[in-house]
């Protein structure tokens, strides 16, 4: 009996040793293992099924320390496998019950798919590695430092500092970019925010202020600031000084008006130098693109759509593409190098404002005379960027959900959204026309496009309508943006109506002999009167833009288009009745231009440009004295109004110049004046020889296109 228990124990012991144990994975996860290898649990997960004990079964219970070590190892391996599953996204496979293992063919198919995905990802990564190159450190730019000094002592935005005793360029030569003192810069920035950002709102005001603060912190601790940040500040200073008035000297900084206006040219050049230096060092940055856009608006006001302006615009578009701004809302974009700009962030909204400003400008320019007419760079099928949200900058905060206001609520972005729609209309019209076709544009297309433009104007939010309320009315809705809304209303209406005039003006003269084009005359007169009405409405408001609006080429362009319409109407439609009233309309428009030349050189250049263009196209009046340009002067002088007579057009070949805005005001306001008879005779005899496209092209070559406000 004593042997019996011993024998039973021995038998049971031998029996237990022969039983298979669970595999590594099942023991680590505490799963029921079938103990038939490979087990269903491992098979369903596509992992290797390993027997728990590497030693013979007889030794399993004899070495408990080895068993403990194996369990720890199995646990580590299981954890590593789980991490690998996450990385390779294998954890998407749903584990099945032991009684329902995944079939081998399905498992093989899944492994094939995983392999293809991994291979595709590797191929794409290698392609990007081969295609995307970083800037080479071999091409080193000139050394540069950044210092601050009182703005009154900055005579040049960038200077050259020589470290050696020899005052010649050497290895010790360093560029020095100057910035005003911190408090001065803050005043200039706030002036820009209050009066100018409404024109080209491609910034986020709190972010821009933070950028300026960081710039000065870097300078104070002798750390090299980002050149793009300095360029952004410099572009803001240049625009601010260009619009400086006596009221600004009392409110912001004690700067002489003449000195500030001339200083704008220095800061403009400094911005261009900074942008060039930034492109050589830090590469493309959002702030650099913003600086190019802001400074291009100033260039356009000074030069028009010049080669320099077009270069700045195209470079900004290219830089935006380098930063993949054109695909900011493509969520699966692995080429986006800055994931801060994911949808729903402040950075993403800034990107949308930048990209859509560039896109709308590109499309608008496709409809204007010049090298870019009939073409555009940004294809809507080659971008994926949502339009900016209708939200105030103060409501656009980091970590806060973006909640849009309805379109009828005025915000900083209201004008931007309307400007985008105008750009879309221009692109649609460009797509319907051919720049290489010899056939004349189908008038039905003009009428179709005019209807779209008319509907676009009628769809303006209430606060953008010409009779949309005064400053006090808008302040009741949103006081933060009320002055800017009045500025934007003026810009939007004058440019849109001038745009409509340009569409119909080639058919305006034809309507005097062909009743089929009578509609073009009606549209042109309505649009020209709307431009003058916008001027009269703005004059009644007490905002700073009223004093500086004629420093913007866009204002001059719109006024000039209105004057052309009124003068042509008097000359070509003298038998249509209401002659005196129509002459008075022309006289009032010319009077605005006369007043403008006293405040800005743009009006003076406009008058001279009209004289040159009209002389070139043989539209002239005897007795006009040619305007002269003072040698070495920046401002073009205007003719003496007292010496202008109202004689009729003389014989061909006689020296004659003319434009109604240059005659004495009493002659303009007197509909019975012989001046009107003279210009009428001139237009009657020369109408068929006027090349309207060339006329506009010459005006725009003089810087009168207004692209900066668009």
Coordinates of N, CA, C and O in Angstrom, one line a residue, residues 548-605:
X548 N -6.0 110.0 -48.0 CA -4.9 109.3 -48.7 C -5.3 108.5 -49.9 O -4.5 107.9 -50.5
X549 N -6.6 108.5 -50.2 CA -7.1 107.6 -51.2 C -6.5 107.8 -52.6 O -6.3 106.9 -53.4
X550 N -6.1 109.1 -52.9 CA -5.5 109.4 -54.2 C -4.0 109.0 -54.3 O -3.4 109.3 -55.3
X551 N -3.5 108.5 -53.2 CA -2.1 108.0 -53.3 C -2.1 106.5 -53.8 O -1.0 106.0 -53.9
X552 N -3.3 106.0 -54.0 CA -3.4 104.6 -54.5 C -3.8 104.7 -56.0 O -4.7 105.3 -56.3
X553 N -3.0 103.9 -56.8 CA -3.2 104.0 -58.2 C -4.6 103.5 -58.6 O -5.2 103.9 -59.6
X554 N -5.2 102.6 -57.8 CA -6.5 102.1 -58.1 C -7.6 103.2 -58.1 O -8.5 103.3 -59.0
X555 N -7.5 104.2 -57.2 CA -8.4 105.3 -57.1 C -8.3 106.1 -58.4 O -9.3 106.5 -59.0
X556 N -7.1 106.4 -58.8 CA -6.9 107.2 -60.0 C -7.4 106.5 -61.2 O -8.0 107.1 -62.1
X557 N -7.2 105.2 -61.3 CA -7.6 104.5 -62.5 C -9.1 104.5 -62.6 O -9.7 104.8 -63.7
X558 N -9.8 104.3 -61.5 CA -11.3 104.3 -61.6 C -11.8 105.6 -61.9 O -12.8 105.7 -62.7
X559 N -11.2 106.7 -61.4 CA -11.7 108.0 -61.7 C -11.4 108.3 -63.2 O -12.2 108.9 -63.9
X560 N -10.3 107.9 -63.7 CA -10.0 108.1 -65.1 C -10.9 107.4 -66.1 O -11.3 107.9 -67.1
X561 N -11.3 106.2 -65.7 CA -12.3 105.5 -66.5 C -13.6 106.2 -66.6 O -14.3 106.3 -67.6
X562 N -14.1 106.7 -65.4 CA -15.3 107.5 -65.4 C -15.2 108.7 -66.2 O -16.2 109.1 -67.0
X563 N -14.1 109.4 -66.2 CA -13.9 110.6 -67.0 C -14.0 110.3 -68.5 O -14.6 111.0 -69.3
X564 N -13.3 109.2 -68.9 CA -13.4 108.8 -70.3 C -14.8 108.6 -70.8 O -15.2 109.0 -71.8
X565 N -15.6 107.9 -69.9 CA -17.0 107.6 -70.3 C -17.8 108.9 -70.5 O -18.5 109.1 -71.5
X566 N -17.6 109.9 -69.5 CA -18.4 111.1 -69.6 C -18.0 111.9 -70.8 O -18.9 112.5 -71.5
X567 N -16.7 112.0 -71.1 CA -16.2 112.8 -72.2 C -16.7 112.2 -73.5 O -17.2 112.9 -74.4
X568 N -16.5 110.9 -73.6 CA -17.0 110.3 -74.9 C -18.5 110.4 -75.1 O -18.9 110.6 -76.2
X569 N -19.2 110.4 -74.0 CA -20.7 110.5 -74.1 C -21.0 111.9 -74.7 O -21.9 112.0 -75.5
X570 N -20.4 112.9 -74.2 CA -20.6 114.3 -74.6 C -20.2 114.4 -76.1 O -20.9 115.1 -76.9
X571 N -19.1 113.8 -76.5 CA -18.6 114.0 -77.8 C -19.4 113.2 -78.9 O -19.6 113.6 -80.0
X572 N -19.7 112.0 -78.5 CA -20.3 111.0 -79.5 C -21.8 111.0 -79.6 O -22.4 110.6 -80.5
X573 N -22.4 111.5 -78.5 CA -23.9 111.4 -78.4 C -24.5 112.7 -78.1 O -25.4 112.9 -77.3
X574 N -24.1 113.7 -78.9 CA -24.5 115.1 -78.7 C -26.0 115.3 -79.1 O -26.6 116.3 -78.6
X575 N -26.5 114.4 -79.8 CA -27.9 114.6 -80.2 C -28.9 113.7 -79.4 O -30.1 113.6 -79.8
X576 N -28.4 113.2 -78.3 CA -29.2 112.3 -77.5 C -30.0 113.1 -76.4 O -30.7 112.4 -75.6
X577 N -29.9 114.4 -76.3 CA -30.6 115.2 -75.3 C -29.8 115.2 -74.0 O -28.9 114.6 -73.8
X578 N -30.3 116.1 -73.1 CA -29.7 116.4 -71.8 C -28.2 116.7 -71.9 O -27.4 116.2 -71.1
X579 N -27.9 117.4 -72.9 CA -26.5 117.7 -73.2 C -25.8 118.5 -72.0 O -24.7 118.2 -71.6
X580 N -26.5 119.5 -71.5 CA -26.0 120.3 -70.4 C -25.7 119.5 -69.2 O -24.7 119.6 -68.5
X581 N -26.7 118.6 -68.9 CA -26.5 117.8 -67.7 C -25.3 116.8 -67.8 O -24.6 116.6 -66.9
X582 N -25.2 116.3 -69.0 CA -24.1 115.3 -69.3 C -22.7 116.0 -69.2 O -21.7 115.5 -68.8
X583 N -22.7 117.3 -69.7 CA -21.4 118.0 -69.7 C -21.1 118.4 -68.2 O -19.9 118.4 -67.8
X584 N -22.1 118.6 -67.4 CA -21.8 118.9 -66.0 C -21.3 117.7 -65.3 O -20.4 117.8 -64.4
X585 N -21.8 116.5 -65.6 CA -21.2 115.3 -65.1 C -19.8 115.2 -65.4 O -19.0 114.8 -64.5
X586 N -19.4 115.4 -66.6 CA -18.0 115.3 -67.0 C -17.2 116.4 -66.2 O -16.0 116.1 -65.8
X587 N -17.7 117.6 -66.1 CA -17.0 118.6 -65.4 C -16.8 118.3 -63.9 O -15.7 118.5 -63.4
X588 N -17.7 117.7 -63.2 CA -17.6 117.3 -61.8 C -16.5 116.2 -61.7 O -15.8 116.2 -60.7
X589 N -16.5 115.3 -62.6 CA -15.5 114.3 -62.5 C -14.1 114.8 -62.7 O -13.1 114.5 -62.0
X590 N -14.0 115.8 -63.6 CA -12.6 116.4 -63.8 C -12.2 117.2 -62.6 O -11.1 117.3 -62.3
X591 N -13.2 117.8 -62.0 CA -12.9 118.7 -60.8 C -12.3 117.8 -59.7 O -11.4 118.2 -58.9
X592 N -12.8 116.6 -59.5 CA -12.2 115.7 -58.5 C -10.8 115.4 -58.8 O -9.9 115.4 -58.0
X593 N -10.5 115.2 -60.1 CA -9.1 114.9 -60.5 C -8.2 116.1 -60.3 O -7.0 116.0 -59.8
X594 N -8.7 117.3 -60.5 CA -7.9 118.5 -60.2 C -7.6 118.7 -58.8 O -6.5 119.0 -58.4
X595 N -8.6 118.4 -57.9 CA -8.3 118.5 -56.5 C -7.3 117.4 -56.0 O -6.6 117.6 -55.1
X596 N -7.4 116.3 -56.7 CA -6.5 115.2 -56.3 C -5.0 115.5 -56.5 O -4.2 115.1 -55.7
X597 N -4.7 116.3 -57.5 CA -3.3 116.5 -57.8 C -2.7 117.4 -56.8 O -1.4 117.4 -56.7
X598 N -3.5 118.1 -56.0 CA -2.9 118.9 -54.9 C -2.4 118.1 -53.7 O -1.6 118.5 -52.9
X599 N -2.9 116.9 -53.6 CA -2.6 116.0 -52.5 C -1.6 114.9 -52.8 O -1.0 114.3 -51.9
X600 N -1.5 114.6 -54.1 CA -0.7 113.4 -54.5 C -0.1 113.6 -55.9 O -0.7 114.2 -56.7
X601 N 1.1 113.1 -56.0 CA 1.7 113.1 -57.3 C 1.1 112.2 -58.3 O 1.3 112.3 -59.5
X602 N 0.3 111.2 -57.8 CA -0.3 110.3 -58.7 C -1.3 111.0 -59.7 O -1.3 110.7 -60.9
X603 N -2.1 111.9 -59.2 CA -3.0 112.7 -60.0 C -2.3 113.4 -61.1 O -2.7 113.5 -62.2
X604 N -1.1 114.1 -60.7 CA -0.4 114.8 -61.7 C 0.2 113.9 -62.8 O 0.1 114.2 -64.0
X605 N 0.6 112.7 -62.4 CA 1.1 111.8 -63.4 C 0.0 111.3 -64.3 O 0.1 111.1 -65.5

